[in-house]
């Protein structure tokens, strides 16, 4: 309920401050990375169990740091949200380049594979309009130097990835020969078995944790965890809430989070960092974007074209002065 109320009432200005706070945490993370420690806080180091020492076998995975968070995964989730907010808040110009550099560094020093996948998926979604314009220019033979350079850059990137695929796979798979699941196959199977045995009411809405060899594990999957905790009926209500509110203005942000939720337990905790921002994205509408002055120039042009409104009236609508 608190996440719901937050999502309904927070305004975009809060997230501009949040980008600054996240940038500061990435700065702390860089200091940890350079110092060769996963965290500056002894209590956090004590709770980071089951991992090899910093930089084990030269793997980036074992160099990831926790910043000011409880572990590197939580830190990576924050960086991921920061990237989504850069797009949503329409950050442009020099500020965009600075933030993009900072959050790119954040992705590297946290090196959480599920987050990297979600970020790539989001960037693909975000680039669809640009790719559409690019294809239109190709069909109209209106090639620009910028598009040519962009195409060369994409091909160069693909060539680099393909030629270095073995090293890249070695890093992403933590140096293992078989596909590394980070013990998710065991955890997911236990939660699935519990859900089969208690399908209707789950764990009675008490958050379900599994004790495996003396260590407590959550489900590592937001959907499986939610259904195992609450049962099928309440779990379906959560999903209905999500898909009922998805629209063309917020799917850019919801879909990557939903993809990430397949591999991590990130939403439906209750009141968590990801839940708060997720519920904000969930209630984005055309009216809320106009109120927050987050409509792009292209969108405002379409409003004017379809309705025949003057520039003055468009500005008045954005300010909420007229309906």
Tab-separated table of C-alpha atoms in Angstrom:
chain	number	residue	atom	x	y	z
A	1	UNK	CA	0.000	0.000	0.000
A	2	UNK	CA	2.880	2.382	0.801
A	3	UNK	CA	4.497	1.681	-2.586
A	4	UNK	CA	1.113	2.246	-4.237
A	5	UNK	CA	0.645	5.633	-2.515
A	6	UNK	CA	4.230	6.618	-3.335
A	7	UNK	CA	3.747	5.801	-7.018
A	8	UNK	CA	0.515	7.780	-7.138
A	9	UNK	CA	1.849	10.929	-5.458
A	10	UNK	CA	5.590	11.312	-6.102
A	11	UNK	CA	6.726	13.855	-8.707
A	12	UNK	CA	9.607	13.806	-11.170
A	13	UNK	CA	11.656	16.363	-9.198
A	14	UNK	CA	12.297	13.701	-6.557
A	15	UNK	CA	14.018	11.533	-9.159
A	16	UNK	CA	16.350	14.317	-10.261
A	17	UNK	CA	17.681	14.308	-6.692
A	18	UNK	CA	17.775	10.517	-6.770
A	19	UNK	CA	20.095	10.596	-9.805
A	20	UNK	CA	22.517	12.724	-7.776
A	21	UNK	CA	22.388	10.318	-4.826
A	22	UNK	CA	22.932	7.322	-7.111
A	23	UNK	CA	25.895	9.078	-8.741
A	24	UNK	CA	27.414	9.571	-5.303
A	25	UNK	CA	26.974	5.860	-4.516
A	26	UNK	CA	28.677	4.956	-7.797
A	27	UNK	CA	31.570	7.235	-6.765
A	28	UNK	CA	31.855	5.271	-3.510
A	29	UNK	CA	31.689	2.057	-5.554
A	30	UNK	CA	34.572	3.228	-7.752
A	31	UNK	CA	36.653	3.891	-4.637
A	32	UNK	CA	35.886	0.362	-3.409
A	33	UNK	CA	36.771	-1.068	-6.832
A	34	UNK	CA	40.099	0.771	-6.944
A	35	UNK	CA	40.843	-0.257	-3.338
A	36	UNK	CA	40.190	-3.918	-4.144
A	37	UNK	CA	37.385	-4.428	-1.608
A	38	UNK	CA	33.733	-5.311	-2.129
A	39	UNK	CA	32.550	-2.889	0.534
A	40	UNK	CA	33.979	-0.395	3.001
A	41	UNK	CA	31.519	-1.592	5.655
A	42	UNK	CA	32.554	-4.603	7.800
A	43	UNK	CA	28.909	-5.595	8.417
A	44	UNK	CA	28.315	-5.866	4.662
A	45	UNK	CA	31.543	-7.810	4.089
A	46	UNK	CA	30.501	-10.222	6.816
A	47	UNK	CA	27.230	-10.965	5.031
A	48	UNK	CA	28.748	-11.421	1.558
A	49	UNK	CA	29.163	-15.175	1.660
A	50	UNK	CA	29.726	-17.825	-0.959
A	51	UNK	CA	31.921	-15.689	-3.216
A	52	UNK	CA	35.582	-16.021	-4.057
A	53	UNK	CA	38.050	-13.244	-3.063
A	54	UNK	CA	38.087	-9.944	-4.922
A	55	UNK	CA	39.332	-10.418	-8.497
A	56	UNK	CA	39.439	-14.235	-8.323
A	57	UNK	CA	40.939	-15.690	-11.544
A	58	UNK	CA	40.787	-12.227	-13.128
A	59	UNK	CA	36.994	-12.436	-13.421
A	60	UNK	CA	35.044	-9.169	-13.415
A	61	UNK	CA	32.228	-10.981	-11.582
A	62	UNK	CA	34.415	-11.249	-8.495
A	63	UNK	CA	35.432	-7.605	-8.642
A	64	UNK	CA	31.883	-6.293	-8.297
A	65	UNK	CA	31.317	-3.981	-5.355
A	66	UNK	CA	28.395	-3.112	-3.066
A	67	UNK	CA	28.721	0.681	-2.905
A	68	UNK	CA	26.533	1.834	-0.025
A	69	UNK	CA	24.167	-1.138	-0.446
A	70	UNK	CA	23.899	-4.484	1.310
A	71	UNK	CA	25.337	-6.349	-1.682
A	72	UNK	CA	26.392	-5.811	-5.292
A	73	UNK	CA	23.067	-6.987	-6.743
A	74	UNK	CA	21.081	-4.348	-4.847
A	75	UNK	CA	23.626	-1.751	-5.984
A	76	UNK	CA	23.180	-2.952	-9.588
A	77	UNK	CA	19.384	-2.615	-9.305
A	78	UNK	CA	19.835	1.038	-8.322
A	79	UNK	CA	22.126	1.672	-11.294
A	80	UNK	CA	19.565	0.002	-13.562
A	81	UNK	CA	16.790	2.274	-12.262
A	82	UNK	CA	19.050	5.287	-12.786
A	83	UNK	CA	19.415	4.377	-16.475
A	84	UNK	CA	15.634	4.110	-16.857
A	85	UNK	CA	15.198	7.499	-15.184
A	86	UNK	CA	17.688	9.151	-17.552
A	87	UNK	CA	15.369	8.269	-20.408
A	88	UNK	CA	12.145	9.051	-18.563
A	89	UNK	CA	13.270	12.467	-17.277
A	90	UNK	CA	14.399	13.472	-20.790
A	91	UNK	CA	17.920	14.345	-19.614
A	92	UNK	CA	19.759	15.913	-22.539
A	93	UNK	CA	22.972	17.643	-23.564
A	94	UNK	CA	26.119	17.658	-21.449
A	95	UNK	CA	24.251	16.439	-18.374
A	96	UNK	CA	23.137	13.325	-20.266
A	97	UNK	CA	26.714	12.502	-21.331
A	98	UNK	CA	27.967	12.907	-17.759
A	99	UNK	CA	25.207	10.766	-16.269
A	100	UNK	CA	25.516	8.150	-19.035
A	101	UNK	CA	29.240	7.825	-18.321
A	102	UNK	CA	28.648	7.532	-14.567
A	103	UNK	CA	25.950	4.861	-14.889
A	104	UNK	CA	27.936	2.925	-17.495
A	105	UNK	CA	30.746	2.715	-14.950
A	106	UNK	CA	28.136	1.628	-12.401
A	107	UNK	CA	27.056	-1.267	-14.639
A	108	UNK	CA	30.685	-2.396	-14.966
A	109	UNK	CA	31.611	-2.297	-11.266
A	110	UNK	CA	28.405	-4.089	-10.218
A	111	UNK	CA	28.511	-6.604	-13.115
A	112	UNK	CA	25.204	-8.312	-12.383
A	113	UNK	CA	24.393	-10.382	-15.443
A	114	UNK	CA	20.603	-10.168	-15.180
A	115	UNK	CA	20.854	-6.366	-14.925
A	116	UNK	CA	23.130	-6.234	-17.988
A	117	UNK	CA	20.517	-8.237	-19.917
A	118	UNK	CA	17.685	-5.950	-18.739
A	119	UNK	CA	19.670	-2.824	-19.669
A	120	UNK	CA	20.360	-4.178	-23.178
A	121	UNK	CA	16.662	-4.966	-23.580
A	122	UNK	CA	15.726	-1.452	-22.438
A	123	UNK	CA	18.231	0.201	-24.798
A	124	UNK	CA	16.773	-1.846	-27.660
A	125	UNK	CA	13.270	-0.599	-26.812
A	126	UNK	CA	14.476	2.981	-26.432
A	127	UNK	CA	16.208	2.889	-29.838
A	128	UNK	CA	13.149	1.649	-31.770
A	129	UNK	CA	11.949	5.193	-32.687
A	130	UNK	CA	15.457	6.147	-33.870
A	131	UNK	CA	15.726	2.948	-35.906
A	132	UNK	CA	12.316	3.666	-37.446
A	133	UNK	CA	13.470	7.130	-38.514
A	134	UNK	CA	16.696	5.633	-39.841
A	135	UNK	CA	14.809	3.123	-42.016
A	136	UNK	CA	12.510	5.856	-43.320
A	137	UNK	CA	15.532	7.900	-44.365
A	138	UNK	CA	16.959	4.835	-46.093
A	139	UNK	CA	13.741	4.310	-48.045
A	140	UNK	CA	13.579	8.006	-48.931
A	141	UNK	CA	17.283	8.059	-49.822
A	142	UNK	CA	17.843	10.855	-47.353
A	143	UNK	CA	21.010	9.459	-45.810
A	144	UNK	CA	22.765	11.664	-43.331
A	145	UNK	CA	26.384	11.503	-42.194
A	146	UNK	CA	25.214	10.874	-38.632
A	147	UNK	CA	23.262	7.794	-39.675
A	148	UNK	CA	26.188	6.473	-41.696
A	149	UNK	CA	28.532	6.882	-38.727
A	150	UNK	CA	25.959	5.255	-36.460
A	151	UNK	CA	25.679	2.242	-38.750
A	152	UNK	CA	29.480	1.921	-38.910
A	153	UNK	CA	29.639	2.120	-35.118
A	154	UNK	CA	27.014	-0.624	-34.689
A	155	UNK	CA	28.798	-2.932	-37.131
A	156	UNK	CA	32.128	-2.263	-35.409
A	157	UNK	CA	30.571	-3.100	-32.047
A	158	UNK	CA	29.042	-6.340	-33.356
A	159	UNK	CA	32.349	-7.333	-34.959
A	160	UNK	CA	34.200	-6.690	-31.697
A	161	UNK	CA	31.694	-8.748	-29.708
A	162	UNK	CA	31.805	-11.664	-32.145
A	163	UNK	CA	35.598	-11.697	-32.395
A	164	UNK	CA	35.951	-11.626	-28.594
A	165	UNK	CA	33.006	-13.892	-27.816
A	166	UNK	CA	35.062	-16.556	-26.014
A	167	UNK	CA	36.517	-14.041	-23.559
A	168	UNK	CA	33.122	-12.373	-23.104
A	169	UNK	CA	31.399	-15.718	-22.445
A	170	UNK	CA	34.175	-16.665	-20.017
A	171	UNK	CA	33.487	-13.503	-18.021
A	172	UNK	CA	29.685	-13.758	-18.117
A	173	UNK	CA	29.728	-17.448	-17.158
A	174	UNK	CA	32.168	-16.877	-14.269
A	175	UNK	CA	34.847	-19.009	-15.923
A	176	UNK	CA	32.751	-22.194	-15.849
A	177	UNK	CA	32.421	-24.648	-18.726
A	178	UNK	CA	28.735	-25.441	-18.183
A	179	UNK	CA	26.011	-22.765	-18.100
A	180	UNK	CA	26.207	-21.093	-14.683
A	181	UNK	CA	22.833	-20.741	-12.946
A	182	UNK	CA	24.235	-19.496	-9.607
A	183	UNK	CA	22.263	-22.322	-7.914
A	184	UNK	CA	18.991	-20.900	-9.233
A	185	UNK	CA	17.996	-24.296	-10.593
A	186	UNK	CA	17.943	-25.662	-7.019
A	187	UNK	CA	16.190	-22.645	-5.475
A	188	UNK	CA	13.548	-22.342	-8.192
A	189	UNK	CA	12.755	-26.057	-8.001
A	190	UNK	CA	12.165	-25.863	-4.230
A	191	UNK	CA	9.821	-22.882	-4.622
A	192	UNK	CA	7.997	-24.566	-7.486
A	193	UNK	CA	7.526	-27.711	-5.392
A	194	UNK	CA	6.126	-25.621	-2.520
A	195	UNK	CA	3.690	-23.875	-4.872
A	196	UNK	CA	2.514	-27.235	-6.227
A	197	UNK	CA	1.741	-28.327	-2.660
A	198	UNK	CA	0.105	-25.008	-1.618
A	199	UNK	CA	-1.357	-23.521	-4.837
A	200	UNK	CA	-4.297	-21.511	-3.502
A	201	UNK	CA	-2.992	-19.672	-0.431
A	202	UNK	CA	0.774	-20.193	-0.701
A	203	UNK	CA	2.517	-19.431	2.570
A	204	UNK	CA	-0.474	-17.525	3.941
A	205	UNK	CA	1.008	-14.207	2.712
A	206	UNK	CA	4.036	-14.598	4.995
A	207	UNK	CA	7.137	-14.053	2.871
A	208	UNK	CA	8.527	-17.482	2.064
A	209	UNK	CA	12.242	-18.141	2.598
A	210	UNK	CA	13.918	-21.482	1.904
A	211	UNK	CA	16.589	-22.823	4.267
A	212	UNK	CA	19.233	-24.513	2.129
A	213	UNK	CA	22.226	-25.854	4.049
A	214	UNK	CA	21.737	-23.281	6.803
A	215	UNK	CA	21.356	-20.298	4.453
A	216	UNK	CA	18.050	-18.538	3.770
A	217	UNK	CA	17.197	-17.993	0.089
A	218	UNK	CA	14.417	-16.001	-1.549
A	219	UNK	CA	12.945	-17.183	-4.825
A	220	UNK	CA	15.275	-15.333	-7.260
A	221	UNK	CA	12.142	-14.817	-9.358
A	222	UNK	CA	9.564	-12.160	-8.485
A	223	UNK	CA	6.629	-14.115	-9.908
A	224	UNK	CA	7.466	-17.474	-8.337
A	225	UNK	CA	8.219	-15.793	-5.007
A	226	UNK	CA	4.928	-13.866	-5.080
A	227	UNK	CA	2.816	-16.891	-5.986
A	228	UNK	CA	4.572	-19.089	-3.396
A	229	UNK	CA	4.051	-16.423	-0.724
A	230	UNK	CA	0.446	-15.434	-1.483
A	231	UNK	CA	-0.964	-18.240	-3.621
A	232	UNK	CA	-2.489	-18.155	-7.103
A	233	UNK	CA	-5.456	-15.864	-6.421
A	234	UNK	CA	-3.548	-12.953	-4.861
A	235	UNK	CA	-0.616	-13.512	-7.233
A	236	UNK	CA	-2.907	-13.052	-10.230
A	237	UNK	CA	-4.229	-9.812	-8.694
A	238	UNK	CA	-0.661	-8.465	-8.635
A	239	UNK	CA	-0.184	-9.344	-12.302
A	240	UNK	CA	-3.571	-7.848	-13.200
A	241	UNK	CA	-2.546	-4.583	-11.513
A	242	UNK	CA	0.597	-4.474	-13.656
A	243	UNK	CA	-0.896	-5.282	-17.052
A	244	UNK	CA	-4.035	-3.231	-16.384
A	245	UNK	CA	-1.886	-0.101	-16.054
A	246	UNK	CA	0.630	-0.779	-18.822
A	247	UNK	CA	0.360	1.671	-21.722
A	248	UNK	CA	2.421	3.157	-24.535
A	249	UNK	CA	3.899	5.752	-22.188
A	250	UNK	CA	5.304	3.404	-19.535
A	251	UNK	CA	5.975	0.062	-21.230
A	252	UNK	CA	9.543	1.228	-21.962
A	253	UNK	CA	10.245	1.041	-18.228
A	254	UNK	CA	7.889	-1.716	-17.075
A	255	UNK	CA	8.973	-4.388	-19.574
A	256	UNK	CA	12.702	-4.275	-18.662
A	257	UNK	CA	11.813	-4.494	-14.954
A	258	UNK	CA	9.488	-7.418	-15.684
A	259	UNK	CA	12.287	-9.115	-17.643
A	260	UNK	CA	14.691	-8.569	-14.732
A	261	UNK	CA	12.054	-10.040	-12.403
A	262	UNK	CA	12.398	-13.361	-14.226
A	263	UNK	CA	15.928	-13.729	-12.836
A	264	UNK	CA	15.788	-11.726	-9.599
A	265	UNK	CA	13.337	-11.062	-6.788
A	266	UNK	CA	13.082	-7.299	-7.310
A	267	UNK	CA	9.386	-6.326	-7.208
A	268	UNK	CA	6.523	-7.187	-4.839
A	269	UNK	CA	8.807	-7.169	-1.806
A	270	UNK	CA	6.415	-4.658	-0.204
A	271	UNK	CA	8.330	-1.413	0.363
A	272	UNK	CA	11.662	-1.654	-1.442
A	273	UNK	CA	13.659	0.665	-3.667
A	274	UNK	CA	12.577	-1.212	-6.797
A	275	UNK	CA	8.934	-1.410	-5.680
A	276	UNK	CA	8.709	2.337	-5.078
A	277	UNK	CA	10.086	3.267	-8.495
A	278	UNK	CA	8.191	0.439	-10.212
A	279	UNK	CA	4.859	1.726	-8.882
A	280	UNK	CA	5.785	5.227	-10.071
A	281	UNK	CA	6.373	3.889	-13.589
A	282	UNK	CA	3.179	1.839	-13.304
A	283	UNK	CA	0.986	4.931	-12.972
A	284	UNK	CA	2.567	6.989	-15.766
A	285	UNK	CA	-0.104	8.279	-18.140
A	286	UNK	CA	-0.332	10.932	-20.829
A	287	UNK	CA	-1.908	13.334	-18.313
A	288	UNK	CA	0.836	12.755	-15.753
A	289	UNK	CA	3.525	13.381	-18.390
A	290	UNK	CA	1.877	16.650	-19.390
A	291	UNK	CA	1.651	17.668	-15.739
A	292	UNK	CA	5.329	16.850	-15.174
A	293	UNK	CA	6.310	18.554	-18.478
A	294	UNK	CA	7.885	15.335	-19.753
A	295	UNK	CA	6.223	15.213	-23.171
A	296	UNK	CA	8.704	15.268	-26.019
A	297	UNK	CA	8.535	17.879	-28.769
A	298	UNK	CA	7.368	15.159	-31.190
A	299	UNK	CA	4.453	14.242	-28.904
A	300	UNK	CA	3.423	17.868	-28.446
A	301	UNK	CA	3.492	18.293	-32.214
A	302	UNK	CA	1.115	15.364	-32.630
A	303	UNK	CA	-1.248	16.863	-30.058
A	304	UNK	CA	-1.297	20.127	-31.977
A	305	UNK	CA	-1.686	18.404	-35.347
A	306	UNK	CA	-4.616	16.211	-34.250
A	307	UNK	CA	-6.523	18.861	-32.345
A	308	UNK	CA	-5.627	22.048	-34.221
A	309	UNK	CA	-4.569	23.703	-30.967
A	310	UNK	CA	-2.394	26.783	-30.978
A	311	UNK	CA	1.004	26.821	-29.247
A	312	UNK	CA	-0.508	28.954	-26.483
A	313	UNK	CA	-3.241	26.420	-25.772
A	314	UNK	CA	-0.774	23.519	-25.814
A	315	UNK	CA	1.317	25.328	-23.178
A	316	UNK	CA	-1.807	26.025	-21.142
A	317	UNK	CA	-2.749	22.352	-21.235
A	318	UNK	CA	0.736	21.378	-20.036
A	319	UNK	CA	0.389	23.765	-17.111
A	320	UNK	CA	-3.060	22.417	-16.294
A	321	UNK	CA	-4.685	25.811	-16.850
A	322	UNK	CA	-7.318	24.482	-19.279
A	323	UNK	CA	-8.723	21.047	-20.096
